[in-house]
Coordinates of C-alpha atoms in Angstrom, one line a residue:
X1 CA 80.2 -11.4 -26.6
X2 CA 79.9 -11.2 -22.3
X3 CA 82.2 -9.5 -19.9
X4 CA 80.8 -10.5 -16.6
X5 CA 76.9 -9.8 -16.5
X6 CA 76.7 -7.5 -19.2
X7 CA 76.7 -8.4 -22.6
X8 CA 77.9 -6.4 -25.8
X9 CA 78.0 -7.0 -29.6
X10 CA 78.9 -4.5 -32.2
X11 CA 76.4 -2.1 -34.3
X12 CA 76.7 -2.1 -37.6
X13 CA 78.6 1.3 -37.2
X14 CA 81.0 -0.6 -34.7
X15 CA 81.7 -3.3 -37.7
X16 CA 82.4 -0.5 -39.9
X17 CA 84.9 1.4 -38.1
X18 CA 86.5 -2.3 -37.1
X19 CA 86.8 -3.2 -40.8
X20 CA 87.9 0.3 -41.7
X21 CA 90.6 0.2 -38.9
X22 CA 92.0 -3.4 -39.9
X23 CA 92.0 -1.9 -43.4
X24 CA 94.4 1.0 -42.9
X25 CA 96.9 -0.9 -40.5
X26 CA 96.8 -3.7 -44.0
X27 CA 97.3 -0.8 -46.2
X28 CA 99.7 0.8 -43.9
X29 CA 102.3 -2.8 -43.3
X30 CA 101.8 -2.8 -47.3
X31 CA 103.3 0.7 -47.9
X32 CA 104.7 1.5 -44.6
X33 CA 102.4 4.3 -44.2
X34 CA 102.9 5.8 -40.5
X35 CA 100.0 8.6 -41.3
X36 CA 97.8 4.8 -42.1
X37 CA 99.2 3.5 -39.6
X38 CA 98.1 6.4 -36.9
X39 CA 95.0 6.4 -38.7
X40 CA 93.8 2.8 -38.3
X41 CA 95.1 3.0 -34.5
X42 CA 92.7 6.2 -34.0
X43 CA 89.7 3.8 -35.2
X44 CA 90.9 1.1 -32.8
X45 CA 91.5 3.3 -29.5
X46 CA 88.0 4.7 -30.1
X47 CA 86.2 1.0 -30.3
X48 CA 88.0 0.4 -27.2
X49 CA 87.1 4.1 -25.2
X50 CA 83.7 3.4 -26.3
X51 CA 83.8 -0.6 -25.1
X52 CA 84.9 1.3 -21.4
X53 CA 82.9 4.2 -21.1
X54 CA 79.5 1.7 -22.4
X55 CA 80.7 -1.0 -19.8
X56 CA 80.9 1.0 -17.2
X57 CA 77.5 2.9 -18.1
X58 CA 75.6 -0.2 -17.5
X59 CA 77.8 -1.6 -14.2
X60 CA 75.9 -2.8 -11.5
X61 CA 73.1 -1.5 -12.6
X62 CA 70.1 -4.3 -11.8
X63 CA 67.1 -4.4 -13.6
X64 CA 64.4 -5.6 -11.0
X65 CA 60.4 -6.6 -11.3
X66 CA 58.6 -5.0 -8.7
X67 CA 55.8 -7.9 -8.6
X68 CA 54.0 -10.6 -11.0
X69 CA 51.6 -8.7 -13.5
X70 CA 48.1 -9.6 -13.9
X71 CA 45.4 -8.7 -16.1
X72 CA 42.4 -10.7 -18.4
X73 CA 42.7 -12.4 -21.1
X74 CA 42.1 -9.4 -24.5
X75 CA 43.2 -6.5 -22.2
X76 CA 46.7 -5.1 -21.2
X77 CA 49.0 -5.9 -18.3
X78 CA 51.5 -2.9 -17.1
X79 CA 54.2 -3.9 -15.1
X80 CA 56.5 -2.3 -13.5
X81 CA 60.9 -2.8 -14.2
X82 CA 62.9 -0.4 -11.2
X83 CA 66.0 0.6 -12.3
X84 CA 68.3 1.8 -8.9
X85 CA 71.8 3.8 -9.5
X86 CA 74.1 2.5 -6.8
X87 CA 77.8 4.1 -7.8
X88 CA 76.6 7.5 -7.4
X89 CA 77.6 8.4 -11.3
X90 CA 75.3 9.3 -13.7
X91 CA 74.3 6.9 -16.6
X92 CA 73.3 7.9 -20.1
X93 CA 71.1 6.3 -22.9
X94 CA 69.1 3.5 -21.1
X95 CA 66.3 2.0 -23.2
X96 CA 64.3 -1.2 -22.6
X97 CA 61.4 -2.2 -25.6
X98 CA 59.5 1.0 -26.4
X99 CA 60.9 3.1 -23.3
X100 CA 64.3 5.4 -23.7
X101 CA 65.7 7.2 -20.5
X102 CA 68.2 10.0 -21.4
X103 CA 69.6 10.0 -18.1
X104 CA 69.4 8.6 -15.1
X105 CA 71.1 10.9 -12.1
X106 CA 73.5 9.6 -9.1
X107 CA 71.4 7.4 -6.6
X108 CA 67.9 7.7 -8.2
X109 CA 65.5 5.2 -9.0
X110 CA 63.1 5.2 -12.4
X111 CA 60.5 3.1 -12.9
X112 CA 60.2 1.4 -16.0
X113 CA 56.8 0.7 -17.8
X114 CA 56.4 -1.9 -19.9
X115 CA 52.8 -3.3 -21.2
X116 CA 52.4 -6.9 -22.3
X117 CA 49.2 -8.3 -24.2
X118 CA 47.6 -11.6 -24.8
X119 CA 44.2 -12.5 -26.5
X120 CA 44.3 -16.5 -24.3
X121 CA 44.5 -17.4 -20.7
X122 CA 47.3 -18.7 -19.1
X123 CA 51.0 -17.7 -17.8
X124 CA 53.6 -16.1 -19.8
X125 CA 57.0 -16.6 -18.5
X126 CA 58.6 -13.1 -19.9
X127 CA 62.5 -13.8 -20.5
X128 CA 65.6 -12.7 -21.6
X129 CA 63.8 -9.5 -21.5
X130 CA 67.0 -6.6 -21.6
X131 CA 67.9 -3.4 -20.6
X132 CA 70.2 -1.9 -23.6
X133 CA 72.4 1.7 -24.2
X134 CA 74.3 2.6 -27.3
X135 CA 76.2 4.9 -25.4
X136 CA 78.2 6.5 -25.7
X137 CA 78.7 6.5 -29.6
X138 CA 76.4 3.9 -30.9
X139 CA 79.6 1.6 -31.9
X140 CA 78.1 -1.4 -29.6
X141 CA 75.4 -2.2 -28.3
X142 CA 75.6 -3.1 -24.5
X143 CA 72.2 -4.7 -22.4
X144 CA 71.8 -6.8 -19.5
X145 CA 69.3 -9.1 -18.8
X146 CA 66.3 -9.1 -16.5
X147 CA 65.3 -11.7 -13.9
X148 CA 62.7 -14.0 -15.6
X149 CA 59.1 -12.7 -15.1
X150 CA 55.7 -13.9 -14.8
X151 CA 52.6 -12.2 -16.2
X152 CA 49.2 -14.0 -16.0
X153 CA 46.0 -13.4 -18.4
X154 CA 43.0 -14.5 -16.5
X155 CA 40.0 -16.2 -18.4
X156 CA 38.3 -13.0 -19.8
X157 CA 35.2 -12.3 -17.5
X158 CA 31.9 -12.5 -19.0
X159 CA 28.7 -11.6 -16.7
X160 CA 26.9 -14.8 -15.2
X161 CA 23.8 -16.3 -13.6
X162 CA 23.1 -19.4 -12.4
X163 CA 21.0 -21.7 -15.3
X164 CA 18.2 -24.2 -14.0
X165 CA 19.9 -27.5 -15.9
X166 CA 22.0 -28.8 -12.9
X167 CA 20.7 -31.1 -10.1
X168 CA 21.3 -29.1 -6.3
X169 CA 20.7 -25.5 -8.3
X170 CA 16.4 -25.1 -6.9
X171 CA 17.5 -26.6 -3.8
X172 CA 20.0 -24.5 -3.0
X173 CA 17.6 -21.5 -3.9
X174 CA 14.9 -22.5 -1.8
X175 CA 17.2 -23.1 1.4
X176 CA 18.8 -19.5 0.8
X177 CA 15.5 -17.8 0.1
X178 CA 15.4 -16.7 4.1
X179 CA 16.5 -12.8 4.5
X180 CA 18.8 -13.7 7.2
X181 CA 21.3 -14.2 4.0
X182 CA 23.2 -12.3 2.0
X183 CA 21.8 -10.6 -1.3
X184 CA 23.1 -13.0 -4.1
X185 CA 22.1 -11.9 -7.3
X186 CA 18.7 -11.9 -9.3
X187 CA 17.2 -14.6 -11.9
X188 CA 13.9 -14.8 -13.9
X189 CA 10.8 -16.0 -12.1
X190 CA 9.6 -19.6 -13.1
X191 CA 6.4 -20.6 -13.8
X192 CA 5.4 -22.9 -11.0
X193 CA 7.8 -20.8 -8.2
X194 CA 6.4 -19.3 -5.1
X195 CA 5.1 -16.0 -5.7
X196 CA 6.5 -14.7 -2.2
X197 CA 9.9 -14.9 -4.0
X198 CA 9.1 -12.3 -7.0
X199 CA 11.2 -9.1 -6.4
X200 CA 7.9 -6.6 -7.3
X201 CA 10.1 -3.5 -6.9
X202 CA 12.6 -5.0 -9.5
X203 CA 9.9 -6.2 -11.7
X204 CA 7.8 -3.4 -12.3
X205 CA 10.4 -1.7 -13.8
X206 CA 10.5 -3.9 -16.9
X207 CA 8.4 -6.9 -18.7
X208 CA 10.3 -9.7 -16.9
X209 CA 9.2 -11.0 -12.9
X210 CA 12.7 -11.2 -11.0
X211 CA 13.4 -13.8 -8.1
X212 CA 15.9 -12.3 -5.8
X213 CA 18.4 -15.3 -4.5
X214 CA 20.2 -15.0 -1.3
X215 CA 23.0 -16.7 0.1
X216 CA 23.3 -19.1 3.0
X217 CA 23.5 -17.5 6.5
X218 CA 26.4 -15.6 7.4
X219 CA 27.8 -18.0 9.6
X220 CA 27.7 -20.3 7.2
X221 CA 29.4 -19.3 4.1
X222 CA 28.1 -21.1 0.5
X223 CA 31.1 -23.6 -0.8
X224 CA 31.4 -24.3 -4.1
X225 CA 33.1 -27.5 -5.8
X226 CA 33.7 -26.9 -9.6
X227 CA 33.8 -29.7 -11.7
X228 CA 35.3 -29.4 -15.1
X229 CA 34.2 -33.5 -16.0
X230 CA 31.9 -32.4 -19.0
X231 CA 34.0 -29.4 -20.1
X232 CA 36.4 -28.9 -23.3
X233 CA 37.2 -27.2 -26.2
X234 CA 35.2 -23.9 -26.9
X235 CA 32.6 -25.5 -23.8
X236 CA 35.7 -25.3 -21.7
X237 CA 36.7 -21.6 -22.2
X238 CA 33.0 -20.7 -22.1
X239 CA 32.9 -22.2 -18.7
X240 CA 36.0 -20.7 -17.5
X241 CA 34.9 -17.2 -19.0
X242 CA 31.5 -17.1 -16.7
X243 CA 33.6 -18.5 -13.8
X244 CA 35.9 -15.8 -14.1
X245 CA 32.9 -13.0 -14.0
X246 CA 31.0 -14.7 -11.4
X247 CA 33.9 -14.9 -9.2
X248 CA 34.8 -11.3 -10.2
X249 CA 31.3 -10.2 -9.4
X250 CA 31.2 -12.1 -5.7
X251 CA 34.9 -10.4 -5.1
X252 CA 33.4 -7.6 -5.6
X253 CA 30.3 -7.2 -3.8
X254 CA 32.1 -9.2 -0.3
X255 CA 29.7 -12.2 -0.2
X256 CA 31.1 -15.1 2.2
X257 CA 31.8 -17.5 -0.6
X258 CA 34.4 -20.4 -1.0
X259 CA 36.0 -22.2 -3.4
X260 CA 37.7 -25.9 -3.7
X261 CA 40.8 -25.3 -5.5
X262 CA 44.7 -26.5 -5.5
X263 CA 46.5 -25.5 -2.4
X264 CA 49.9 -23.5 -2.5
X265 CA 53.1 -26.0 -2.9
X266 CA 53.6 -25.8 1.1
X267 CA 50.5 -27.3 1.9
X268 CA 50.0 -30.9 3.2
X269 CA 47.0 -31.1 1.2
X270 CA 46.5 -30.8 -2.8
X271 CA 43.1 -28.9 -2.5
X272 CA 41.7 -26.4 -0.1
X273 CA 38.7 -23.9 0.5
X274 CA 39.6 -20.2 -0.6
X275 CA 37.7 -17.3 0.5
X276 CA 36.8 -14.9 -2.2
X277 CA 36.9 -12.0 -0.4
X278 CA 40.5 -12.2 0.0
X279 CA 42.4 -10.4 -2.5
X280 CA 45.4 -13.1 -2.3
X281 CA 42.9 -16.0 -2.5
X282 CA 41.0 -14.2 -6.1
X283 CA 44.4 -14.3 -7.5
X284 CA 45.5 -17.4 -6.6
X285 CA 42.4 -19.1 -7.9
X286 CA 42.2 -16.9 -11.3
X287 CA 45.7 -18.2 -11.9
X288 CA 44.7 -22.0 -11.4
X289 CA 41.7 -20.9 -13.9
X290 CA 44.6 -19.4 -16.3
X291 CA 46.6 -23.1 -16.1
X292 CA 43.4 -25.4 -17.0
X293 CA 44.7 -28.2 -19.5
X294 CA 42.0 -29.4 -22.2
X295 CA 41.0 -31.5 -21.3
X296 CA 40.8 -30.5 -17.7
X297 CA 41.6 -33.0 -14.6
X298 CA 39.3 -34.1 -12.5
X299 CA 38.7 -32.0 -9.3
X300 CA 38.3 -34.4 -5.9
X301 CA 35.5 -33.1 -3.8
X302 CA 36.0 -31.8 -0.7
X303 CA 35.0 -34.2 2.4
X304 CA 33.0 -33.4 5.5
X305 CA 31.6 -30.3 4.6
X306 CA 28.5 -29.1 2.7
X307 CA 28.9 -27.5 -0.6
X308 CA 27.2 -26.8 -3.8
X309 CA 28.8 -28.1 -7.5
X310 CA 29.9 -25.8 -10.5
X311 CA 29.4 -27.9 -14.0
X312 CA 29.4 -26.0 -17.1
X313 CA 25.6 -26.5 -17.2
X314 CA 25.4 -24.2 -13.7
X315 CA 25.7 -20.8 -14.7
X316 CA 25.2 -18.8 -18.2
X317 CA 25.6 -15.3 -19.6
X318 CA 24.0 -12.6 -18.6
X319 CA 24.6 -10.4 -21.5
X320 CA 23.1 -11.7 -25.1
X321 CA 25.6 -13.5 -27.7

């Protein structure tokens, strides 16, 4: 049943007292039985007191999402539902899934807190998702629905290095080698390499020779294009979970790095370079990671610019299988 925006339906204790109330006006026309009569009225009046009083509980009240939720992929994402009292009257019994409010006072706000999980990438388009009372005598049950809400599960980051099996990887090392760079991140040292490379402070400290790497000058930030060509099935997700770190890892750490990736629905152009050290640019590229079909589509490289290509081949795991 629906009576403007919020909805109702009966409890099972609401059908009982409606079946025991059209029983004793039956039995009451059958014996002309005022006492029945009175009785089954009584049952009646209080359906229809507590259809009022849990109408008006839940009046105007608007459940709102404060902002999209994201998290990874195996973890937890805690949103937030704001609940604001706008008649200046008190309401009584408010629950959403897992969360009960007792009250809620004249003109406050409260904050609901609910958690959503997924074990895969991607966007999960949370609806129909209610605010409900049983006051005030559990005879109905009255909710309202929230606005339709997104919550995104980014590929679950896994530490990563670049590998040596893609064509552009050495060159780009040995171009980025000059201090006047950023600090990158460290790799093993290969047998034929320049020994001027080997970290010695980092390497004494265990049984492996480390090659420090260092990004392109500052003015000139390092541009990556990723291409997904040779990627699917578990090769995909692997691919998408080192992406996910490295990117994490660069965020992190402020290094001038960019990325080819779609472009926001009001841009001329499909694709465009996003800085990693922007918070709003991270997100907006995790999310394109969370939405990669299997297979995934080509990516067009970017013209007139310099950059360096991403394959699945490019980087691998830092931490053991």
């Amino acid at each position: 049943m629906r009576l403007s925006s919020v909805h109702f339906r009966p409890t099972k204790a609401g059908w009982f007292v409606l079946f025991i109330g059209g029983f004793l006006i039956s039995s009451a026309r059958s014996n002309v039985n005022n006492l029945l009569f009175l009785l089954g009225s009584g049952c009646f009046a209080l359906l229809l007191a507590s259809l009022v009083l849990g109408m008006r509980n839940l009046r105007n009240l608007f459940p709102v999402w404060k902002s999209p939720c994201e998290a990874f992929a195996r973890g937890s994402c805690r949103t937030t539902l704001t609940l604001v009292e706008p008649e200046g009257i008190p309401r009584f019994h408010l629950s959403t899934e897992g969360e009960f409010l007792g009250l809620l006072e004249p003109n406050r706000v409260f904050d609901f807190r609910p958690v959503f999980h997924s074990e895969h990438r991607g966007k999960k388009n949370i609806q129909r998702y209610t605010l409900f009372s049983l006051y005030p005598l559990g005879l109905f049950r009255f909710f309202r629905e929230a606005p339709d809400h997104e919550v995104w599960f980014f590929p679950c980051p896994v530490p990563a290095t670049f590998s040596e099996g893609q064509d552009g990887v050495q060159t780009l090392r040995d171009s980025s080698i000059a201090p006047r760079g950023d600090f990158w991140m460290q790799r093993e040292y290969l047998p034929g390499e320049a020994a001027r490379k080997i970290n010695w402070r980092a390497s004494a400290k265990g049984q492996v020779e480390w090659v420090q790497i260092f990004t392109w000058p500052r003015s000139e930030p390092l541009r990556m294009h990723i291409d997904f060509a040779e990627a699917s099935g578990n090769l995909l997700e692997t691919f998408l979970s080192h992406l996910s770190g490295l990117f994490q890892e660069i965020h992190q750490s402020g290094q001038a790095v960019y990325v080819w990736s779609p472009s926001s629905q009001a841009s001329s152009s499909p694709y465009s370079w996003k800085d990693l050290r922007s918070p709003d640019m991270v997100s907006l590229i995790f999310r394109w990671l969370s939405e990669i079909p299997d297979p995934p589509p080509a990516t067009p490289p970017s013209p007139g610019v310099q950059f360096f290509t991403m394959t699945p081949h490019s980087i691998i795991s830092k931490v053991a299988d």
